[in-house]
Amino acid sequence: MDILRRSLEAQPSPPQWVLVVAAVLAALTVLSDRVWPVARHMITIAHEGGHALAAVACGRRLAGVRLHSDTSGVTVSSGRPTGPGVIATVAAGYPAPSLIGLGATGLLAIGRFSLVLQLCVALLLAMLVVIRNGFGVASLLVSTGVILSISWFAPPTVRAGFAAYIACFLLFGALRPVVEVQRQRRRRRARDSDPDQLGRLTGLPPTFWVGLFGLTGLGCAALGGAALFG
């Protein structure tokens, strides 16, 4: 009951330096070629979760989600092979981490630091229901365990800093895959990427979708930063 009460009520904002350190650490995580391959799994979870949620919202039949050790993932759904439903489903992946991060910064701005952590746990457990491979299950359980441990046992300042780190990591981390997929496209190594699929579905060039995903990520990062530090 204490955890539930703490999750729903507003907490005092931590010192500004805590938020700054959290944002810097999130940026370093995304920029580090050593840490990023591990941390990227969280972006993949959010990315595939976006596909899955859009598929269900559009009335498609969700078969499941698979997460792979190379940080790739796939969401399988069935329904009409063309039309708004499948377009929305394919398009939802790249913006999902940015939108989740933006929502998290909005909650942080009103002092709901513990609520952000609990919502992250809820989203991970919801993903667990649709995961269809062992690595995906393990990845979700480890992530859930880390967040729960900090939520339950860490002092308030650490909880607040970790919540801010998650929000900033989602905002910053959403941008790097957009850059990566465009690099792969230039080398003709991503013929089945989301932008290429959207190009075939809509007739719009894949570069349009890459640009749209990038602008969405940048916009969410700017709004999230204003909410957190404004």
JSON list of C-alpha atoms in Angstrom, two decimals, residues 47-214:
[
{"chain": "A", "resi": 47, "resn": "HIS", "atom": "CA", "xyz": [9.80, 0.24, -30.62]},
{"chain": "A", "resi": 48, "resn": "GLU", "atom": "CA", "xyz": [8.16, -3.18, -30.85]},
{"chain": "A", "resi": 49, "resn": "GLY", "atom": "CA", "xyz": [5.65, -2.19, -28.19]},
{"chain": "A", "resi": 50, "resn": "GLY", "atom": "CA", "xyz": [4.61, 0.68, -30.45]},
{"chain": "A", "resi": 51, "resn": "HIS", "atom": "CA", "xyz": [4.03, -1.73, -33.33]},
{"chain": "A", "resi": 52, "resn": "ALA", "atom": "CA", "xyz": [2.05, -4.09, -31.08]},
{"chain": "A", "resi": 53, "resn": "LEU", "atom": "CA", "xyz": [-0.14, -1.36, -29.58]},
{"chain": "A", "resi": 54, "resn": "ALA", "atom": "CA", "xyz": [-0.89, 0.14, -32.99]},
{"chain": "A", "resi": 55, "resn": "ALA", "atom": "CA", "xyz": [-1.76, -3.29, -34.40]},
{"chain": "A", "resi": 56, "resn": "VAL", "atom": "CA", "xyz": [-4.26, -3.94, -31.61]},
{"chain": "A", "resi": 57, "resn": "ALA", "atom": "CA", "xyz": [-5.69, -0.40, -31.83]},
{"chain": "A", "resi": 58, "resn": "CYS", "atom": "CA", "xyz": [-6.22, -0.83, -35.58]},
{"chain": "A", "resi": 59, "resn": "GLY", "atom": "CA", "xyz": [-8.07, -4.10, -35.13]},
{"chain": "A", "resi": 60, "resn": "ARG", "atom": "CA", "xyz": [-5.31, -6.34, -36.44]},
{"chain": "A", "resi": 61, "resn": "ARG", "atom": "CA", "xyz": [-4.68, -9.75, -34.90]},
{"chain": "A", "resi": 62, "resn": "LEU", "atom": "CA", "xyz": [-1.46, -9.63, -32.91]},
{"chain": "A", "resi": 63, "resn": "ALA", "atom": "CA", "xyz": [0.45, -12.92, -33.15]},
{"chain": "A", "resi": 64, "resn": "GLY", "atom": "CA", "xyz": [3.33, -11.89, -30.92]},
{"chain": "A", "resi": 65, "resn": "VAL", "atom": "CA", "xyz": [6.62, -10.04, -30.50]},
{"chain": "A", "resi": 66, "resn": "ARG", "atom": "CA", "xyz": [10.15, -11.40, -30.63]},
{"chain": "A", "resi": 67, "resn": "LEU", "atom": "CA", "xyz": [13.22, -9.61, -29.25]},
{"chain": "A", "resi": 68, "resn": "HIS", "atom": "CA", "xyz": [16.67, -10.74, -30.40]},
{"chain": "A", "resi": 69, "resn": "SER", "atom": "CA", "xyz": [20.11, -10.54, -28.82]},
{"chain": "A", "resi": 70, "resn": "ASP", "atom": "CA", "xyz": [21.40, -8.33, -31.67]},
{"chain": "A", "resi": 71, "resn": "THR", "atom": "CA", "xyz": [18.87, -5.65, -30.50]},
{"chain": "A", "resi": 72, "resn": "SER", "atom": "CA", "xyz": [16.56, -6.29, -33.44]},
{"chain": "A", "resi": 73, "resn": "GLY", "atom": "CA", "xyz": [12.95, -7.26, -32.98]},
{"chain": "A", "resi": 74, "resn": "VAL", "atom": "CA", "xyz": [9.87, -8.23, -34.94]},
{"chain": "A", "resi": 75, "resn": "THR", "atom": "CA", "xyz": [6.16, -7.82, -34.31]},
{"chain": "A", "resi": 76, "resn": "VAL", "atom": "CA", "xyz": [3.86, -10.14, -36.22]},
{"chain": "A", "resi": 77, "resn": "SER", "atom": "CA", "xyz": [0.23, -9.26, -36.83]},
{"chain": "A", "resi": 78, "resn": "SER", "atom": "CA", "xyz": [-2.32, -10.34, -39.38]},
{"chain": "A", "resi": 79, "resn": "GLY", "atom": "CA", "xyz": [-5.03, -8.46, -41.22]},
{"chain": "A", "resi": 80, "resn": "ARG", "atom": "CA", "xyz": [-5.36, -6.52, -44.44]},
{"chain": "A", "resi": 81, "resn": "PRO", "atom": "CA", "xyz": [-1.97, -6.29, -46.19]},
{"chain": "A", "resi": 82, "resn": "THR", "atom": "CA", "xyz": [-2.67, -2.72, -47.27]},
{"chain": "A", "resi": 83, "resn": "GLY", "atom": "CA", "xyz": [-4.59, 0.26, -45.95]},
{"chain": "A", "resi": 84, "resn": "PRO", "atom": "CA", "xyz": [-4.46, 2.64, -42.96]},
{"chain": "A", "resi": 85, "resn": "GLY", "atom": "CA", "xyz": [-4.29, -0.13, -40.36]},
{"chain": "A", "resi": 86, "resn": "VAL", "atom": "CA", "xyz": [-1.09, -1.72, -41.56]},
{"chain": "A", "resi": 87, "resn": "ILE", "atom": "CA", "xyz": [0.45, 1.69, -42.34]},
{"chain": "A", "resi": 88, "resn": "ALA", "atom": "CA", "xyz": [-0.23, 2.88, -38.78]},
{"chain": "A", "resi": 89, "resn": "THR", "atom": "CA", "xyz": [1.15, -0.37, -37.39]},
{"chain": "A", "resi": 90, "resn": "VAL", "atom": "CA", "xyz": [4.41, -0.12, -39.32]},
{"chain": "A", "resi": 91, "resn": "ALA", "atom": "CA", "xyz": [4.76, 3.61, -38.69]},
{"chain": "A", "resi": 92, "resn": "ALA", "atom": "CA", "xyz": [4.30, 3.35, -34.91]},
{"chain": "A", "resi": 93, "resn": "GLY", "atom": "CA", "xyz": [7.67, 1.76, -34.11]},
{"chain": "A", "resi": 94, "resn": "TYR", "atom": "CA", "xyz": [10.20, 4.56, -34.40]},
{"chain": "A", "resi": 95, "resn": "PRO", "atom": "CA", "xyz": [8.11, 7.30, -32.71]},
{"chain": "A", "resi": 96, "resn": "ALA", "atom": "CA", "xyz": [7.14, 5.06, -29.76]},
{"chain": "A", "resi": 97, "resn": "PRO", "atom": "CA", "xyz": [10.26, 5.58, -27.58]},
{"chain": "A", "resi": 98, "resn": "SER", "atom": "CA", "xyz": [10.08, 9.35, -28.16]},
{"chain": "A", "resi": 99, "resn": "LEU", "atom": "CA", "xyz": [6.41, 9.53, -27.23]},
{"chain": "A", "resi": 100, "resn": "ILE", "atom": "CA", "xyz": [6.89, 7.40, -24.12]},
{"chain": "A", "resi": 101, "resn": "GLY", "atom": "CA", "xyz": [9.83, 9.58, -23.11]},
{"chain": "A", "resi": 102, "resn": "LEU", "atom": "CA", "xyz": [7.80, 12.73, -23.67]},
{"chain": "A", "resi": 103, "resn": "GLY", "atom": "CA", "xyz": [4.96, 11.37, -21.55]},
{"chain": "A", "resi": 104, "resn": "ALA", "atom": "CA", "xyz": [7.44, 10.48, -18.82]},
{"chain": "A", "resi": 105, "resn": "THR", "atom": "CA", "xyz": [8.92, 13.99, -18.76]},
{"chain": "A", "resi": 106, "resn": "GLY", "atom": "CA", "xyz": [5.40, 15.40, -18.48]},
{"chain": "A", "resi": 107, "resn": "LEU", "atom": "CA", "xyz": [4.82, 13.30, -15.36]},
{"chain": "A", "resi": 108, "resn": "LEU", "atom": "CA", "xyz": [8.23, 14.22, -13.96]},
{"chain": "A", "resi": 109, "resn": "ALA", "atom": "CA", "xyz": [7.41, 17.90, -14.42]},
{"chain": "A", "resi": 110, "resn": "ILE", "atom": "CA", "xyz": [4.52, 17.52, -11.96]},
{"chain": "A", "resi": 111, "resn": "GLY", "atom": "CA", "xyz": [6.53, 15.48, -9.48]},
{"chain": "A", "resi": 112, "resn": "ARG", "atom": "CA", "xyz": [5.31, 11.97, -10.34]},
{"chain": "A", "resi": 113, "resn": "PHE", "atom": "CA", "xyz": [8.75, 10.36, -10.24]},
{"chain": "A", "resi": 114, "resn": "SER", "atom": "CA", "xyz": [7.62, 7.10, -8.63]},
{"chain": "A", "resi": 115, "resn": "LEU", "atom": "CA", "xyz": [4.64, 6.87, -10.98]},
{"chain": "A", "resi": 116, "resn": "VAL", "atom": "CA", "xyz": [6.98, 6.95, -13.98]},
{"chain": "A", "resi": 117, "resn": "LEU", "atom": "CA", "xyz": [8.85, 3.94, -12.62]},
{"chain": "A", "resi": 118, "resn": "GLN", "atom": "CA", "xyz": [5.65, 2.02, -11.88]},
{"chain": "A", "resi": 119, "resn": "LEU", "atom": "CA", "xyz": [4.24, 2.76, -15.33]},
{"chain": "A", "resi": 120, "resn": "CYS", "atom": "CA", "xyz": [7.46, 1.49, -16.89]},
{"chain": "A", "resi": 121, "resn": "VAL", "atom": "CA", "xyz": [7.01, -1.74, -14.95]},
{"chain": "A", "resi": 122, "resn": "ALA", "atom": "CA", "xyz": [3.38, -1.97, -16.09]},
{"chain": "A", "resi": 123, "resn": "LEU", "atom": "CA", "xyz": [4.38, -1.51, -19.74]},
{"chain": "A", "resi": 124, "resn": "LEU", "atom": "CA", "xyz": [7.11, -4.13, -19.47]},
{"chain": "A", "resi": 125, "resn": "LEU", "atom": "CA", "xyz": [4.70, -6.63, -17.92]},
{"chain": "A", "resi": 126, "resn": "ALA", "atom": "CA", "xyz": [2.16, -5.90, -20.65]},
{"chain": "A", "resi": 127, "resn": "MET", "atom": "CA", "xyz": [4.85, -6.63, -23.25]},
{"chain": "A", "resi": 128, "resn": "LEU", "atom": "CA", "xyz": [5.68, -9.88, -21.44]},
{"chain": "A", "resi": 129, "resn": "VAL", "atom": "CA", "xyz": [2.23, -11.20, -22.34]},
{"chain": "A", "resi": 130, "resn": "VAL", "atom": "CA", "xyz": [2.92, -10.99, -26.09]},
{"chain": "A", "resi": 131, "resn": "ILE", "atom": "CA", "xyz": [6.60, -12.01, -26.16]},
{"chain": "A", "resi": 132, "resn": "ARG", "atom": "CA", "xyz": [7.21, -15.25, -28.01]},
{"chain": "A", "resi": 133, "resn": "ASN", "atom": "CA", "xyz": [10.90, -16.08, -27.47]},
{"chain": "A", "resi": 134, "resn": "GLY", "atom": "CA", "xyz": [13.17, -16.83, -24.54]},
{"chain": "A", "resi": 135, "resn": "PHE", "atom": "CA", "xyz": [15.59, -13.94, -25.00]},
{"chain": "A", "resi": 136, "resn": "GLY", "atom": "CA", "xyz": [12.69, -11.50, -25.09]},
{"chain": "A", "resi": 137, "resn": "VAL", "atom": "CA", "xyz": [11.27, -12.90, -21.85]},
{"chain": "A", "resi": 138, "resn": "ALA", "atom": "CA", "xyz": [14.67, -12.71, -20.15]},
{"chain": "A", "resi": 139, "resn": "SER", "atom": "CA", "xyz": [15.25, -9.14, -21.37]},
{"chain": "A", "resi": 140, "resn": "LEU", "atom": "CA", "xyz": [11.89, -7.98, -20.03]},
{"chain": "A", "resi": 141, "resn": "LEU", "atom": "CA", "xyz": [12.30, -9.74, -16.68]},
{"chain": "A", "resi": 142, "resn": "VAL", "atom": "CA", "xyz": [15.77, -8.25, -16.12]},
{"chain": "A", "resi": 143, "resn": "SER", "atom": "CA", "xyz": [14.55, -4.76, -17.02]},
{"chain": "A", "resi": 144, "resn": "THR", "atom": "CA", "xyz": [11.52, -5.13, -14.76]},
{"chain": "A", "resi": 145, "resn": "GLY", "atom": "CA", "xyz": [13.66, -6.39, -11.89]},
{"chain": "A", "resi": 146, "resn": "VAL", "atom": "CA", "xyz": [16.06, -3.46, -12.12]},
{"chain": "A", "resi": 147, "resn": "ILE", "atom": "CA", "xyz": [13.29, -0.85, -12.13]},
{"chain": "A", "resi": 148, "resn": "LEU", "atom": "CA", "xyz": [11.37, -2.56, -9.30]},
{"chain": "A", "resi": 149, "resn": "SER", "atom": "CA", "xyz": [14.50, -2.80, -7.15]},
{"chain": "A", "resi": 150, "resn": "ILE", "atom": "CA", "xyz": [15.22, 0.90, -7.48]},
{"chain": "A", "resi": 151, "resn": "SER", "atom": "CA", "xyz": [11.55, 1.80, -7.03]},
{"chain": "A", "resi": 152, "resn": "TRP", "atom": "CA", "xyz": [11.27, -0.22, -3.82]},
{"chain": "A", "resi": 153, "resn": "PHE", "atom": "CA", "xyz": [14.63, 0.19, -2.14]},
{"chain": "A", "resi": 154, "resn": "ALA", "atom": "CA", "xyz": [16.40, 3.32, -3.42]},
{"chain": "A", "resi": 155, "resn": "PRO", "atom": "CA", "xyz": [16.17, 6.65, -1.57]},
{"chain": "A", "resi": 156, "resn": "PRO", "atom": "CA", "xyz": [13.92, 9.35, -3.06]},
{"chain": "A", "resi": 157, "resn": "THR", "atom": "CA", "xyz": [16.72, 11.27, -4.78]},
{"chain": "A", "resi": 158, "resn": "VAL", "atom": "CA", "xyz": [18.00, 8.12, -6.53]},
{"chain": "A", "resi": 159, "resn": "ARG", "atom": "CA", "xyz": [14.47, 7.16, -7.60]},
{"chain": "A", "resi": 160, "resn": "ALA", "atom": "CA", "xyz": [13.91, 10.62, -9.05]},
{"chain": "A", "resi": 161, "resn": "GLY", "atom": "CA", "xyz": [17.25, 10.59, -10.83]},
{"chain": "A", "resi": 162, "resn": "PHE", "atom": "CA", "xyz": [16.63, 7.14, -12.27]},
{"chain": "A", "resi": 163, "resn": "ALA", "atom": "CA", "xyz": [13.17, 8.13, -13.50]},
{"chain": "A", "resi": 164, "resn": "ALA", "atom": "CA", "xyz": [14.69, 11.19, -15.18]},
{"chain": "A", "resi": 165, "resn": "TYR", "atom": "CA", "xyz": [17.43, 9.00, -16.69]},
{"chain": "A", "resi": 166, "resn": "ILE", "atom": "CA", "xyz": [14.84, 6.65, -18.20]},
{"chain": "A", "resi": 167, "resn": "ALA", "atom": "CA", "xyz": [12.86, 9.54, -19.67]},
{"chain": "A", "resi": 168, "resn": "CYS", "atom": "CA", "xyz": [15.94, 11.21, -21.15]},
{"chain": "A", "resi": 169, "resn": "PHE", "atom": "CA", "xyz": [17.33, 7.91, -22.42]},
{"chain": "A", "resi": 170, "resn": "LEU", "atom": "CA", "xyz": [14.09, 7.21, -24.29]},
{"chain": "A", "resi": 171, "resn": "LEU", "atom": "CA", "xyz": [14.14, 10.69, -25.81]},
{"chain": "A", "resi": 172, "resn": "PHE", "atom": "CA", "xyz": [17.80, 10.58, -26.84]},
{"chain": "A", "resi": 173, "resn": "GLY", "atom": "CA", "xyz": [17.87, 6.87, -27.62]},
{"chain": "A", "resi": 174, "resn": "ALA", "atom": "CA", "xyz": [14.98, 7.18, -30.06]},
{"chain": "A", "resi": 175, "resn": "LEU", "atom": "CA", "xyz": [17.14, 9.32, -32.35]},
{"chain": "A", "resi": 176, "resn": "ARG", "atom": "CA", "xyz": [20.12, 7.02, -32.88]},
{"chain": "A", "resi": 177, "resn": "PRO", "atom": "CA", "xyz": [18.15, 4.17, -34.55]},
{"chain": "A", "resi": 178, "resn": "VAL", "atom": "CA", "xyz": [16.78, 6.67, -37.07]},
{"chain": "A", "resi": 179, "resn": "VAL", "atom": "CA", "xyz": [20.33, 7.63, -38.02]},
{"chain": "A", "resi": 180, "resn": "GLU", "atom": "CA", "xyz": [21.37, 3.98, -38.07]},
{"chain": "A", "resi": 181, "resn": "VAL", "atom": "CA", "xyz": [18.55, 2.85, -40.34]},
{"chain": "A", "resi": 182, "resn": "GLN", "atom": "CA", "xyz": [19.34, 5.60, -42.84]},
{"chain": "A", "resi": 183, "resn": "ARG", "atom": "CA", "xyz": [22.99, 4.55, -42.89]},
{"chain": "A", "resi": 184, "resn": "GLN", "atom": "CA", "xyz": [21.94, 0.96, -43.52]},
{"chain": "A", "resi": 185, "resn": "ARG", "atom": "CA", "xyz": [19.60, 2.08, -46.28]},
{"chain": "A", "resi": 186, "resn": "ARG", "atom": "CA", "xyz": [22.42, 3.93, -48.02]},
{"chain": "A", "resi": 187, "resn": "ARG", "atom": "CA", "xyz": [24.43, 0.71, -47.97]},
{"chain": "A", "resi": 188, "resn": "ARG", "atom": "CA", "xyz": [21.37, -1.19, -49.22]},
{"chain": "A", "resi": 189, "resn": "ARG", "atom": "CA", "xyz": [21.32, -3.34, -46.08]},
{"chain": "A", "resi": 190, "resn": "ALA", "atom": "CA", "xyz": [17.82, -2.46, -44.88]},
{"chain": "A", "resi": 191, "resn": "ARG", "atom": "CA", "xyz": [15.45, -3.34, -47.71]},
{"chain": "A", "resi": 192, "resn": "ASP", "atom": "CA", "xyz": [12.79, -4.48, -45.23]},
{"chain": "A", "resi": 193, "resn": "SER", "atom": "CA", "xyz": [13.21, -1.59, -42.79]},
{"chain": "A", "resi": 194, "resn": "ASP", "atom": "CA", "xyz": [10.14, 0.23, -41.54]},
{"chain": "A", "resi": 195, "resn": "PRO", "atom": "CA", "xyz": [10.76, 3.24, -43.85]},
{"chain": "A", "resi": 196, "resn": "ASP", "atom": "CA", "xyz": [11.12, 0.94, -46.86]},
{"chain": "A", "resi": 197, "resn": "GLN", "atom": "CA", "xyz": [7.95, -0.96, -45.97]},
{"chain": "A", "resi": 198, "resn": "LEU", "atom": "CA", "xyz": [6.12, 2.34, -45.58]},
{"chain": "A", "resi": 199, "resn": "GLY", "atom": "CA", "xyz": [7.47, 3.47, -48.92]},
{"chain": "A", "resi": 200, "resn": "ARG", "atom": "CA", "xyz": [5.96, 0.43, -50.60]},
{"chain": "A", "resi": 201, "resn": "LEU", "atom": "CA", "xyz": [2.68, 0.79, -48.70]},
{"chain": "A", "resi": 202, "resn": "THR", "atom": "CA", "xyz": [2.18, 4.51, -49.29]},
{"chain": "A", "resi": 203, "resn": "GLY", "atom": "CA", "xyz": [4.12, 5.39, -52.43]},
{"chain": "A", "resi": 204, "resn": "LEU", "atom": "CA", "xyz": [6.02, 8.05, -50.48]},
{"chain": "A", "resi": 205, "resn": "PRO", "atom": "CA", "xyz": [9.81, 7.76, -50.59]},
{"chain": "A", "resi": 206, "resn": "PRO", "atom": "CA", "xyz": [11.40, 5.98, -47.61]},
{"chain": "A", "resi": 207, "resn": "THR", "atom": "CA", "xyz": [13.54, 9.05, -46.98]},
{"chain": "A", "resi": 208, "resn": "PHE", "atom": "CA", "xyz": [10.32, 10.96, -46.24]},
{"chain": "A", "resi": 209, "resn": "TRP", "atom": "CA", "xyz": [9.56, 8.51, -43.45]},
{"chain": "A", "resi": 210, "resn": "VAL", "atom": "CA", "xyz": [13.11, 8.64, -42.11]},
{"chain": "A", "resi": 211, "resn": "GLY", "atom": "CA", "xyz": [12.86, 12.43, -42.02]},
{"chain": "A", "resi": 212, "resn": "LEU", "atom": "CA", "xyz": [9.46, 12.30, -40.36]},
{"chain": "A", "resi": 213, "resn": "PHE", "atom": "CA", "xyz": [10.73, 9.93, -37.68]},
{"chain": "A", "resi": 214, "resn": "GLY", "atom": "CA", "xyz": [13.75, 12.14, -37.10]}
]
